[in-house]
PDB file of N, CA and C in Angstrom:
ATOM      1  N   MET R  12     -10.593  59.880   9.489  1.00  0.00           N
ATOM      2  CA  MET R  12     -11.184  57.742   8.344  1.00  0.00           C
ATOM      3  C   MET R  12     -12.621  57.157   8.621  1.00  0.00           C
ATOM      4  N   GLU R  13     -13.232  57.446   8.026  1.00  0.00           N
ATOM      5  CA  GLU R  13     -14.727  56.795   7.808  1.00  0.00           C
ATOM      6  C   GLU R  13     -14.365  55.637   8.569  1.00  0.00           C
ATOM      7  N   ASN R  14     -15.518  54.660   8.871  1.00  0.00           N
ATOM      8  CA  ASN R  14     -16.210  53.707   9.285  1.00  0.00           C
ATOM      9  C   ASN R  14     -15.947  52.821   7.917  1.00  0.00           C
ATOM     10  N   GLY R  15     -16.781  53.149   7.245  1.00  0.00           N
ATOM     11  CA  GLY R  15     -17.360  52.020   5.996  1.00  0.00           C
ATOM     12  C   GLY R  15     -15.963  51.596   5.059  1.00  0.00           C
ATOM     13  N   ALA R  16     -14.748  52.866   5.129  1.00  0.00           N
ATOM     14  CA  ALA R  16     -13.103  52.290   5.171  1.00  0.00           C
ATOM     15  C   ALA R  16     -12.841  51.199   5.462  1.00  0.00           C
ATOM     16  N   VAL R  17     -12.629  51.639   7.268  1.00  0.00           N
ATOM     17  CA  VAL R  17     -11.932  50.655   7.963  1.00  0.00           C
ATOM     18  C   VAL R  17     -12.393  49.233   7.695  1.00  0.00           C
ATOM     19  N   TYR R  18     -13.748  49.224   7.447  1.00  0.00           N
ATOM     20  CA  TYR R  18     -14.641  48.235   7.314  1.00  0.00           C
ATOM     21  C   TYR R  18     -14.270  47.534   5.907  1.00  0.00           C
ATOM     22  N   ASN R  19     -14.179  47.809   5.397  1.00  0.00           N
ATOM     23  CA  ASN R  19     -14.576  47.585   3.872  1.00  0.00           C
ATOM     24  C   ASN R  19     -12.556  46.976   3.476  1.00  0.00           C
ATOM     25  N   GLU R  20     -11.639  47.919   3.815  1.00  0.00           N
ATOM     26  CA  GLU R  20     -10.517  46.991   4.278  1.00  0.00           C
ATOM     27  C   GLU R  20     -10.272  45.751   4.671  1.00  0.00           C
ATOM     28  N   THR R  21     -10.213  45.377   6.008  1.00  0.00           N
ATOM     29  CA  THR R  21     -10.593  44.586   6.846  1.00  0.00           C
ATOM     30  C   THR R  21     -11.468  43.044   7.140  1.00  0.00           C
ATOM     31  N   THR R  22     -11.815  43.258   6.134  1.00  0.00           N
ATOM     32  CA  THR R  22     -13.094  42.162   5.681  1.00  0.00           C
ATOM     33  C   THR R  22     -13.381  41.728   4.223  1.00  0.00           C
ATOM     34  N   GLU R  23     -12.122  42.148   3.820  1.00  0.00           N
ATOM     35  CA  GLU R  23     -12.419  41.365   1.890  1.00  0.00           C
ATOM     36  C   GLU R  23     -11.896  39.612   2.077  1.00  0.00           C
ATOM     37  N   PRO R  24     -12.834  39.383   1.776  1.00  0.00           N
ATOM     38  CA  PRO R  24     -13.333  38.310   1.465  1.00  0.00           C
ATOM     39  C   PRO R  24     -11.863  37.316   1.296  1.00  0.00           C
ATOM     40  N   GLN R  25     -11.937  36.044   1.186  1.00  0.00           N
ATOM     41  CA  GLN R  25     -10.253  35.300   1.182  1.00  0.00           C
ATOM     42  C   GLN R  25     -10.588  34.356   0.597  1.00  0.00           C
ATOM     43  N   ALA R  26      -9.514  34.261  -1.321  1.00  0.00           N
ATOM     44  CA  ALA R  26      -9.700  33.800  -1.900  1.00  0.00           C
ATOM     45  C   ALA R  26      -9.674  32.056  -1.573  1.00  0.00           C
ATOM     46  N   LYS R  27     -10.933  31.012  -2.243  1.00  0.00           N
ATOM     47  CA  LYS R  27     -10.275  30.333  -1.563  1.00  0.00           C
ATOM     48  C   LYS R  27      -9.640  29.327  -3.238  1.00  0.00           C
ATOM     49  N   PRO R  28      -8.312  28.556  -2.761  1.00  0.00           N
ATOM     50  CA  PRO R  28      -7.470  27.679  -3.609  1.00  0.00           C
ATOM     51  C   PRO R  28      -8.700  27.004  -4.240  1.00  0.00           C
ATOM     52  N   PRO R  29      -7.775  26.582  -6.053  1.00  0.00           N
ATOM     53  CA  PRO R  29      -8.791  26.555  -6.993  1.00  0.00           C
ATOM     54  C   PRO R  29      -8.811  24.403  -7.047  1.00  0.00           C
ATOM     55  N   ARG R  30     -10.027  24.095  -6.803  1.00  0.00           N
ATOM     56  CA  ARG R  30     -11.168  22.934  -6.584  1.00  0.00           C
ATOM     57  C   ARG R  30     -10.516  22.242  -7.572  1.00  0.00           C
ATOM     58  N   ARG R  31      -9.642  20.939  -7.121  1.00  0.00           N
ATOM     59  CA  ARG R  31      -9.317  19.649  -8.507  1.00  0.00           C
ATOM     60  C   ARG R  31     -11.248  19.188  -8.486  1.00  0.00           C
ATOM     61  N   PRO R  32     -10.379  18.523 -10.101  1.00  0.00           N
ATOM     62  CA  PRO R  32     -11.816  18.048 -10.412  1.00  0.00           C
ATOM     63  C   PRO R  32     -11.917  16.441 -10.117  1.00  0.00           C
ATOM     64  N   PHE R  33     -12.970  16.711  -9.512  1.00  0.00           N
ATOM     65  CA  PHE R  33     -13.183  15.434  -8.713  1.00  0.00           C
ATOM     66  C   PHE R  33     -12.789  15.379  -7.092  1.00  0.00           C
ATOM     67  N   GLY R  34     -11.630  16.076  -6.897  1.00  0.00           N
ATOM     68  CA  GLY R  34     -11.116  16.514  -5.413  1.00  0.00           C
ATOM     69  C   GLY R  34      -9.670  15.157  -5.717  1.00  0.00           C
ATOM     70  N   CYS R  35      -9.004  14.504  -7.375  1.00  0.00           N
ATOM     71  CA  CYS R  35      -7.907  13.783  -7.292  1.00  0.00           C
ATOM     72  C   CYS R  35      -6.881  14.583  -6.777  1.00  0.00           C
ATOM     73  N   THR R  36      -6.308  13.685  -6.397  1.00  0.00           N
ATOM     74  CA  THR R  36      -4.312  14.682  -6.552  1.00  0.00           C
ATOM     75  C   THR R  36      -3.928  12.841  -6.093  1.00  0.00           C
ATOM     76  N   LEU R  37      -2.064  13.273  -7.133  1.00  0.00           N
ATOM     77  CA  LEU R  37      -1.295  11.131  -7.426  1.00  0.00           C
ATOM     78  C   LEU R  37       0.087  12.502  -6.325  1.00  0.00           C
ATOM     79  N   ARG R  38      -0.212  13.417  -5.463  1.00  0.00           N
ATOM     80  CA  ARG R  38       0.831  13.718  -4.700  1.00  0.00           C
ATOM     81  C   ARG R  38       1.213  12.499  -3.248  1.00  0.00           C
ATOM     82  N   HIS R  39       0.607  12.285  -2.763  1.00  0.00           N
ATOM     83  CA  HIS R  39       0.196  11.571  -1.657  1.00  0.00           C
ATOM     84  C   HIS R  39       0.804  10.203  -2.330  1.00  0.00           C
ATOM     85  N   LEU R  40       0.705   9.289  -3.258  1.00  0.00           N
ATOM     86  CA  LEU R  40       1.096   8.262  -3.856  1.00  0.00           C
ATOM     87  C   LEU R  40       2.285   8.550  -4.530  1.00  0.00           C
ATOM     88  N   PRO R  41       2.916   9.279  -4.594  1.00  0.00           N
ATOM     89  CA  PRO R  41       4.726   9.260  -5.512  1.00  0.00           C
ATOM     90  C   PRO R  41       4.969   8.391  -5.816  1.00  0.00           C
ATOM     91  N   GLY R  42       5.284   8.067  -8.013  1.00  0.00           N
ATOM     92  CA  GLY R  42       6.427   7.238  -8.134  1.00  0.00           C
ATOM     93  C   GLY R  42       5.534   6.224  -8.660  1.00  0.00           C
ATOM     94  N   TRP R  43       6.380   4.776  -7.313  1.00  0.00           N
ATOM     95  CA  TRP R  43       5.859   3.268  -7.628  1.00  0.00           C
ATOM     96  C   TRP R  43       4.822   3.563  -6.650  1.00  0.00           C
ATOM     97  N   ARG R  44       4.171   4.055  -5.844  1.00  0.00           N
ATOM     98  CA  ARG R  44       3.367   3.124  -4.740  1.00  0.00           C
ATOM     99  C   ARG R  44       2.265   3.371  -5.620  1.00  0.00           C
ATOM    100  N   LEU R  45       1.744   4.500  -6.969  1.00  0.00           N
ATOM    101  CA  LEU R  45       0.559   4.511  -6.828  1.00  0.00           C
ATOM    102  C   LEU R  45       0.525   2.911  -7.870  1.00  0.00           C
ATOM    103  N   PRO R  46       1.047   2.896  -9.141  1.00  0.00           N
ATOM    104  CA  PRO R  46       1.544   1.670  -9.797  1.00  0.00           C
ATOM    105  C   PRO R  46       0.922   0.105  -8.842  1.00  0.00           C
ATOM    106  N   THR R  47       1.323   0.122  -7.643  1.00  0.00           N
ATOM    107  CA  THR R  47       1.048  -1.170  -6.863  1.00  0.00           C
ATOM    108  C   THR R  47       0.091  -0.551  -6.180  1.00  0.00           C
ATOM    109  N   LYS R  48      -0.296   0.172  -5.573  1.00  0.00           N
ATOM    110  CA  LYS R  48      -2.014  -0.066  -4.829  1.00  0.00           C
ATOM    111  C   LYS R  48      -2.720  -0.489  -6.017  1.00  0.00           C
ATOM    112  N   ALA R  49      -2.674  -0.254  -7.276  1.00  0.00           N
ATOM    113  CA  ALA R  49      -4.104  -0.315  -8.274  1.00  0.00           C
ATOM    114  C   ALA R  49      -3.293  -1.594  -8.720  1.00  0.00           C
ATOM    115  N   LEU R  50      -2.071  -2.244  -9.053  1.00  0.00           N
ATOM    116  CA  LEU R  50      -2.052  -3.576  -9.295  1.00  0.00           C
ATOM    117  C   LEU R  50      -2.625  -4.432  -7.670  1.00  0.00           C
ATOM    118  N   GLN R  51      -2.837  -4.173  -6.865  1.00  0.00           N
ATOM    119  CA  GLN R  51      -2.346  -4.326  -5.108  1.00  0.00           C
ATOM    120  C   GLN R  51      -4.102  -4.918  -5.464  1.00  0.00           C
ATOM    121  N   ALA R  52      -5.323  -3.555  -5.553  1.00  0.00           N
ATOM    122  CA  ALA R  52      -6.838  -4.033  -6.204  1.00  0.00           C
ATOM    123  C   ALA R  52      -7.286  -5.232  -7.002  1.00  0.00           C
ATOM    124  N   ILE R  53      -6.892  -4.651  -8.477  1.00  0.00           N
ATOM    125  CA  ILE R  53      -7.076  -4.856  -9.412  1.00  0.00           C
ATOM    126  C   ILE R  53      -6.715  -7.109  -8.983  1.00  0.00           C
ATOM    127  N   LEU R  54      -5.994  -6.820  -8.465  1.00  0.00           N
ATOM    128  CA  LEU R  54      -4.952  -8.615  -8.085  1.00  0.00           C
ATOM    129  C   LEU R  54      -6.263  -9.097  -7.231  1.00  0.00           C
ATOM    130  N   SER R  55      -6.177  -8.873  -6.458  1.00  0.00           N
ATOM    131  CA  SER R  55      -7.729  -8.941  -5.343  1.00  0.00           C
ATOM    132  C   SER R  55      -8.837  -8.815  -5.828  1.00  0.00           C
ATOM    133  N   LEU R  56      -9.255  -7.910  -7.016  1.00  0.00           N
ATOM    134  CA  LEU R  56     -10.585  -7.802  -7.567  1.00  0.00           C
ATOM    135  C   LEU R  56     -10.432  -9.272  -8.166  1.00  0.00           C
ATOM    136  N   LEU R  57     -10.132  -9.666  -8.969  1.00  0.00           N
ATOM    137  CA  LEU R  57      -9.067 -11.012  -9.650  1.00  0.00           C
ATOM    138  C   LEU R  57      -9.213 -12.061  -8.595  1.00  0.00           C
ATOM    139  N   ALA R  58      -9.070 -12.141  -7.634  1.00  0.00           N
ATOM    140  CA  ALA R  58      -8.822 -13.528  -6.629  1.00  0.00           C
ATOM    141  C   ALA R  58     -10.727 -13.506  -6.221  1.00  0.00           C
ATOM    142  N   VAL R  59     -10.980 -12.771  -5.984  1.00  0.00           N
ATOM    143  CA  VAL R  59     -12.469 -12.438  -5.825  1.00  0.00           C
ATOM    144  C   VAL R  59     -12.974 -13.140  -6.388  1.00  0.00           C
ATOM    145  N   ILE R  60     -12.841 -12.588  -7.875  1.00  0.00           N
ATOM    146  CA  ILE R  60     -13.886 -13.146  -9.237  1.00  0.00           C
ATOM    147  C   ILE R  60     -12.958 -14.247  -8.911  1.00  0.00           C
ATOM    148  N   CYS R  61     -12.635 -15.473  -9.691  1.00  0.00           N
ATOM    149  CA  CYS R  61     -11.480 -16.411  -9.088  1.00  0.00           C
ATOM    150  C   CYS R  61     -12.566 -17.446  -8.056  1.00  0.00           C
ATOM    151  N   GLU R  62     -12.519 -17.485  -6.423  1.00  0.00           N
ATOM    152  CA  GLU R  62     -13.096 -18.112  -6.400  1.00  0.00           C
ATOM    153  C   GLU R  62     -14.680 -17.987  -6.528  1.00  0.00           C
ATOM    154  N   GLU R  63     -15.420 -17.392  -7.187  1.00  0.00           N
ATOM    155  CA  GLU R  63     -16.431 -16.924  -7.358  1.00  0.00           C
ATOM    156  C   GLU R  63     -16.706 -17.532  -8.043  1.00  0.00           C
ATOM    157  N   ILE R  64     -16.144 -18.410  -9.483  1.00  0.00           N
ATOM    158  CA  ILE R  64     -16.133 -19.154 -10.156  1.00  0.00           C
ATOM    159  C   ILE R  64     -16.447 -21.189 -10.132  1.00  0.00           C
ATOM    160  N   VAL R  65     -15.697 -21.407  -8.891  1.00  0.00           N
ATOM    161  CA  VAL R  65     -15.683 -22.889  -7.805  1.00  0.00           C
ATOM    162  C   VAL R  65     -17.222 -22.764  -7.213  1.00  0.00           C
ATOM    163  N   GLU R  66     -17.192 -24.263  -8.188  1.00  0.00           N
ATOM    164  CA  GLU R  66     -19.331 -24.141  -7.717  1.00  0.00           C
ATOM    165  C   GLU R  66     -19.175 -25.312  -7.089  1.00  0.00           C
ATOM    166  N   ASP R  67     -17.511 -26.308  -6.963  1.00  0.00           N
ATOM    167  CA  ASP R  67     -18.043 -27.133  -5.723  1.00  0.00           C
ATOM    168  C   ASP R  67     -16.320 -28.023  -5.768  1.00  0.00           C
ATOM    169  N   CYS R  68     -16.855 -27.729  -4.173  1.00  0.00           N
ATOM    170  CA  CYS R  68     -15.429 -28.042  -4.130  1.00  0.00           C
ATOM    171  C   CYS R  68     -16.106 -29.311  -1.968  1.00  0.00           C
ATOM    172  N   ILE R  69     -14.623 -30.766  -2.340  1.00  0.00           N
ATOM    173  CA  ILE R  69     -14.554 -31.316  -1.069  1.00  0.00           C
ATOM    174  C   ILE R  69     -14.654 -29.806   0.556  1.00  0.00           C
ATOM    175  N   THR R  70     -13.731 -29.473   0.409  1.00  0.00           N
ATOM    176  CA  THR R  70     -13.779 -29.575   2.277  1.00  0.00           C
ATOM    177  C   THR R  70     -13.362 -27.722   1.607  1.00  0.00           C
ATOM    178  N   CYS R  71     -14.067 -26.525   1.414  1.00  0.00           N
ATOM    179  CA  CYS R  71     -14.800 -26.018   1.741  1.00  0.00           C
ATOM    180  C   CYS R  71     -14.905 -24.350   1.976  1.00  0.00           C
ATOM    181  N   GLY R  72     -13.453 -25.264   3.799  1.00  0.00           N
ATOM    182  CA  GLY R  72     -12.766 -24.204   4.024  1.00  0.00           C
ATOM    183  C   GLY R  72     -11.851 -23.011   4.645  1.00  0.00           C
ATOM    184  N   GLY R  73     -10.937 -24.343   3.698  1.00  0.00           N
ATOM    185  CA  GLY R  73      -9.317 -23.128   2.285  1.00  0.00           C
ATOM    186  C   GLY R  73     -10.527 -22.483   1.905  1.00  0.00           C
ATOM    187  N   LEU R  74     -10.738 -22.833   1.346  1.00  0.00           N
ATOM    188  CA  LEU R  74     -11.909 -21.601   0.674  1.00  0.00           C
ATOM    189  C   LEU R  74     -12.684 -20.107   0.466  1.00  0.00           C
ATOM    190  N   TYR R  75     -12.959 -20.812   1.966  1.00  0.00           N
ATOM    191  CA  TYR R  75     -13.998 -19.958   2.568  1.00  0.00           C
ATOM    192  C   TYR R  75     -13.326 -19.032   3.383  1.00  0.00           C
ATOM    193  N   PHE R  76     -11.798 -18.938   3.597  1.00  0.00           N
ATOM    194  CA  PHE R  76     -10.760 -17.991   4.313  1.00  0.00           C
ATOM    195  C   PHE R  76     -10.354 -17.288   3.077  1.00  0.00           C
ATOM    196  N   PHE R  77      -9.968 -18.021   2.212  1.00  0.00           N
ATOM    197  CA  PHE R  77      -9.153 -17.304   0.884  1.00  0.00           C
ATOM    198  C   PHE R  77     -10.239 -16.320   0.843  1.00  0.00           C
ATOM    199  N   GLU R  78     -11.607 -16.479  -0.098  1.00  0.00           N
ATOM    200  CA  GLU R  78     -12.585 -15.488  -0.159  1.00  0.00           C
ATOM    201  C   GLU R  78     -12.480 -15.203   0.554  1.00  0.00           C
ATOM    202  N   PHE R  79     -12.409 -15.024   1.990  1.00  0.00           N
ATOM    203  CA  PHE R  79     -12.812 -13.957   3.361  1.00  0.00           C
ATOM    204  C   PHE R  79     -11.568 -12.834   2.927  1.00  0.00           C
ATOM    205  N   THR R  80      -9.914 -13.555   3.077  1.00  0.00           N
ATOM    206  CA  THR R  80      -8.675 -12.742   2.850  1.00  0.00           C
ATOM    207  C   THR R  80      -8.697 -11.744   1.405  1.00  0.00           C
ATOM    208  N   SER R  81      -9.060 -12.724   0.675  1.00  0.00           N
ATOM    209  CA  SER R  81      -9.360 -11.362  -0.550  1.00  0.00           C
ATOM    210  C   SER R  81      -9.967 -10.902  -0.528  1.00  0.00           C
ATOM    211  N   CYS R  82     -11.750 -10.711   0.169  1.00  0.00           N
ATOM    212  CA  CYS R  82     -11.986  -9.691  -0.281  1.00  0.00           C
ATOM    213  C   CYS R  82     -11.615  -8.293   0.499  1.00  0.00           C
ATOM    214  N   SER R  83     -11.028  -9.581   1.728  1.00  0.00           N
ATOM    215  CA  SER R  83     -10.629  -8.231   2.685  1.00  0.00           C
ATOM    216  C   SER R  83      -9.816  -6.741   2.086  1.00  0.00           C
ATOM    217  N   ALA R  84      -9.071  -7.954   1.039  1.00  0.00           N
ATOM    218  CA  ALA R  84      -7.695  -7.291   0.864  1.00  0.00           C
ATOM    219  C   ALA R  84      -8.012  -6.491  -0.382  1.00  0.00           C
ATOM    220  N   PHE R  85      -9.352  -6.398  -0.946  1.00  0.00           N
ATOM    221  CA  PHE R  85      -9.526  -5.479  -2.386  1.00  0.00           C
ATOM    222  C   PHE R  85     -10.568  -4.961  -1.771  1.00  0.00           C
ATOM    223  N   LEU R  86     -11.194  -4.737  -0.124  1.00  0.00           N
ATOM    224  CA  LEU R  86     -11.473  -3.259   0.729  1.00  0.00           C
ATOM    225  C   LEU R  86     -11.149  -2.346   0.259  1.00  0.00           C
ATOM    226  N   LEU R  87      -9.888  -3.228   1.522  1.00  0.00           N
ATOM    227  CA  LEU R  87      -8.786  -1.984   2.133  1.00  0.00           C
ATOM    228  C   LEU R  87      -7.905  -1.157   1.233  1.00  0.00           C
ATOM    229  N   SER R  88      -6.720  -2.435   0.093  1.00  0.00           N
ATOM    230  CA  SER R  88      -6.858  -1.711  -1.504  1.00  0.00           C
ATOM    231  C   SER R  88      -7.614  -0.562  -2.198  1.00  0.00           C
ATOM    232  N   LEU R  89      -8.456  -0.225  -2.367  1.00  0.00           N
ATOM    233  CA  LEU R  89     -10.168   0.414  -2.085  1.00  0.00           C
ATOM    234  C   LEU R  89     -10.516   1.935  -1.878  1.00  0.00           C
ATOM    235  N   LEU R  90     -10.137   1.643  -0.091  1.00  0.00           N
ATOM    236  CA  LEU R  90     -10.027   1.980   1.183  1.00  0.00           C
ATOM    237  C   LEU R  90      -8.682   2.838   0.563  1.00  0.00           C
ATOM    238  N   ILE R  91      -7.485   2.631   0.825  1.00  0.00           N
ATOM    239  CA  ILE R  91      -6.314   3.365   0.605  1.00  0.00           C
ATOM    240  C   ILE R  91      -6.247   3.961   0.003  1.00  0.00           C
ATOM    241  N   LEU R  92      -6.490   3.100  -1.517  1.00  0.00           N
ATOM    242  CA  LEU R  92      -6.666   4.261  -2.895  1.00  0.00           C
ATOM    243  C   LEU R  92      -7.283   5.304  -2.112  1.00  0.00           C
ATOM    244  N   CYS R  93      -8.553   5.417  -2.546  1.00  0.00           N
ATOM    245  CA  CYS R  93      -9.825   6.645  -1.184  1.00  0.00           C
ATOM    246  C   CYS R  93      -8.908   7.336  -1.210  1.00  0.00           C
ATOM    247  N   VAL R  94      -8.534   6.817  -0.039  1.00  0.00           N
ATOM    248  CA  VAL R  94      -8.003   8.479   0.587  1.00  0.00           C
ATOM    249  C   VAL R  94      -6.796   9.326   0.987  1.00  0.00           C
ATOM    250  N   TYR R  95      -5.902   8.241   0.016  1.00  0.00           N
ATOM    251  CA  TYR R  95      -4.019   9.202  -0.614  1.00  0.00           C
ATOM    252  C   TYR R  95      -4.803   9.700  -1.644  1.00  0.00           C
ATOM    253  N   CYS R  96      -5.712   9.513  -2.424  1.00  0.00           N
ATOM    254  CA  CYS R  96      -5.618  10.068  -4.107  1.00  0.00           C
ATOM    255  C   CYS R  96      -7.058  10.732  -4.255  1.00  0.00           C
ATOM    256  N   THR R  97      -7.830  11.226  -2.739  1.00  0.00           N
ATOM    257  CA  THR R  97      -9.302  12.017  -2.828  1.00  0.00           C
ATOM    258  C   THR R  97      -8.312  13.773  -1.942  1.00  0.00           C
ATOM    259  N   ASP R  98      -9.263  14.414  -1.700  1.00  0.00           N
ATOM    260  CA  ASP R  98      -9.215  14.740  -0.880  1.00  0.00           C
ATOM    261  C   ASP R  98      -9.369  14.934   0.989  1.00  0.00           C
ATOM    262  N   VAL R  99      -9.472  13.206   1.280  1.00  0.00           N
ATOM    263  CA  VAL R  99      -9.376  13.055   2.215  1.00  0.00           C
ATOM    264  C   VAL R  99      -8.709  12.305   3.136  1.00  0.00           C
ATOM    265  N   TYR R 100      -7.576  12.817   2.875  1.00  0.00           N
ATOM    266  CA  TYR R 100      -6.069  13.099   3.182  1.00  0.00           C
ATOM    267  C   TYR R 100      -5.988  14.518   3.520  1.00  0.00           C
ATOM    268  N   GLU R 101      -5.686  15.089   2.720  1.00  0.00           N
ATOM    269  CA  GLU R 101      -5.507  16.828   3.377  1.00  0.00           C
ATOM    270  C   GLU R 101      -7.112  16.739   4.477  1.00  0.00           C
ATOM    271  N   THR R 102      -7.958  16.538   4.189  1.00  0.00           N
ATOM    272  CA  THR R 102      -9.278  17.162   5.397  1.00  0.00           C
ATOM    273  C   THR R 102      -8.830  16.145   6.764  1.00  0.00           C
ATOM    274  N   PHE R 103      -8.720  14.525   6.854  1.00  0.00           N
ATOM    275  CA  PHE R 103      -8.118  14.519   7.931  1.00  0.00           C
ATOM    276  C   PHE R 103      -6.656  14.680   8.501  1.00  0.00           C
ATOM    277  N   GLY R 104      -5.840  14.407   7.946  1.00  0.00           N
ATOM    278  CA  GLY R 104      -4.216  15.518   7.738  1.00  0.00           C
ATOM    279  C   GLY R 104      -3.640  13.743   8.209  1.00  0.00           C
ATOM    280  N   GLU R 105      -2.494  14.230   7.636  1.00  0.00           N
ATOM    281  CA  GLU R 105      -1.534  13.053   7.767  1.00  0.00           C
ATOM    282  C   GLU R 105      -1.488  12.565   9.298  1.00  0.00           C
ATOM    283  N   ASP R 106      -1.571  13.265  10.750  1.00  0.00           N
ATOM    284  CA  ASP R 106      -1.438  12.255  11.248  1.00  0.00           C
ATOM    285  C   ASP R 106      -2.338  11.260  11.866  1.00  0.00           C
ATOM    286  N   LYS R 107      -3.732  11.785  11.642  1.00  0.00           N
ATOM    287  CA  LYS R 107      -4.618  10.979  11.490  1.00  0.00           C
ATOM    288  C   LYS R 107      -4.795   9.674  10.385  1.00  0.00           C
ATOM    289  N   VAL R 108      -4.588  10.201   9.123  1.00  0.00           N
ATOM    290  CA  VAL R 108      -4.023   8.981   8.451  1.00  0.00           C
ATOM    291  C   VAL R 108      -3.115   8.008   9.022  1.00  0.00           C
ATOM    292  N   GLN R 109      -2.060   8.467   9.118  1.00  0.00           N
ATOM    293  CA  GLN R 109      -0.976   6.869   9.774  1.00  0.00           C
ATOM    294  C   GLN R 109      -1.342   6.414  10.688  1.00  0.00           C
ATOM    295  N   ARG R 110      -2.236   7.227  11.176  1.00  0.00           N
ATOM    296  CA  ARG R 110      -2.340   6.790  13.408  1.00  0.00           C
ATOM    297  C   ARG R 110      -3.555   5.495  13.063  1.00  0.00           C
ATOM    298  N   VAL R 111      -3.764   5.388  11.634  1.00  0.00           N
ATOM    299  CA  VAL R 111      -5.456   5.057  10.956  1.00  0.00           C
ATOM    300  C   VAL R 111      -4.550   3.494  10.656  1.00  0.00           C
TER     301      VAL R 111
END
């Protein structure tokens, strides 16, 4: 046997799995979960927009708290959608995503 034949047989490059466009997948949010998360993001964004419309208030403490919670809900729901609908979920692994 030639060394070249053995070398060629053992070092063939492995085929990479085909990449999805933009790395998007819907397999981690099946059924009703994806529409629910999308609706949550839309409603929390709507809450932020409605809060910004208020120009004058007498006691603004509750309004500021509402702004903080609705903005936090919007950002967290976007983060959840990004993690579960892209390759990030598979990159980090299910155990790390569940822990976070």
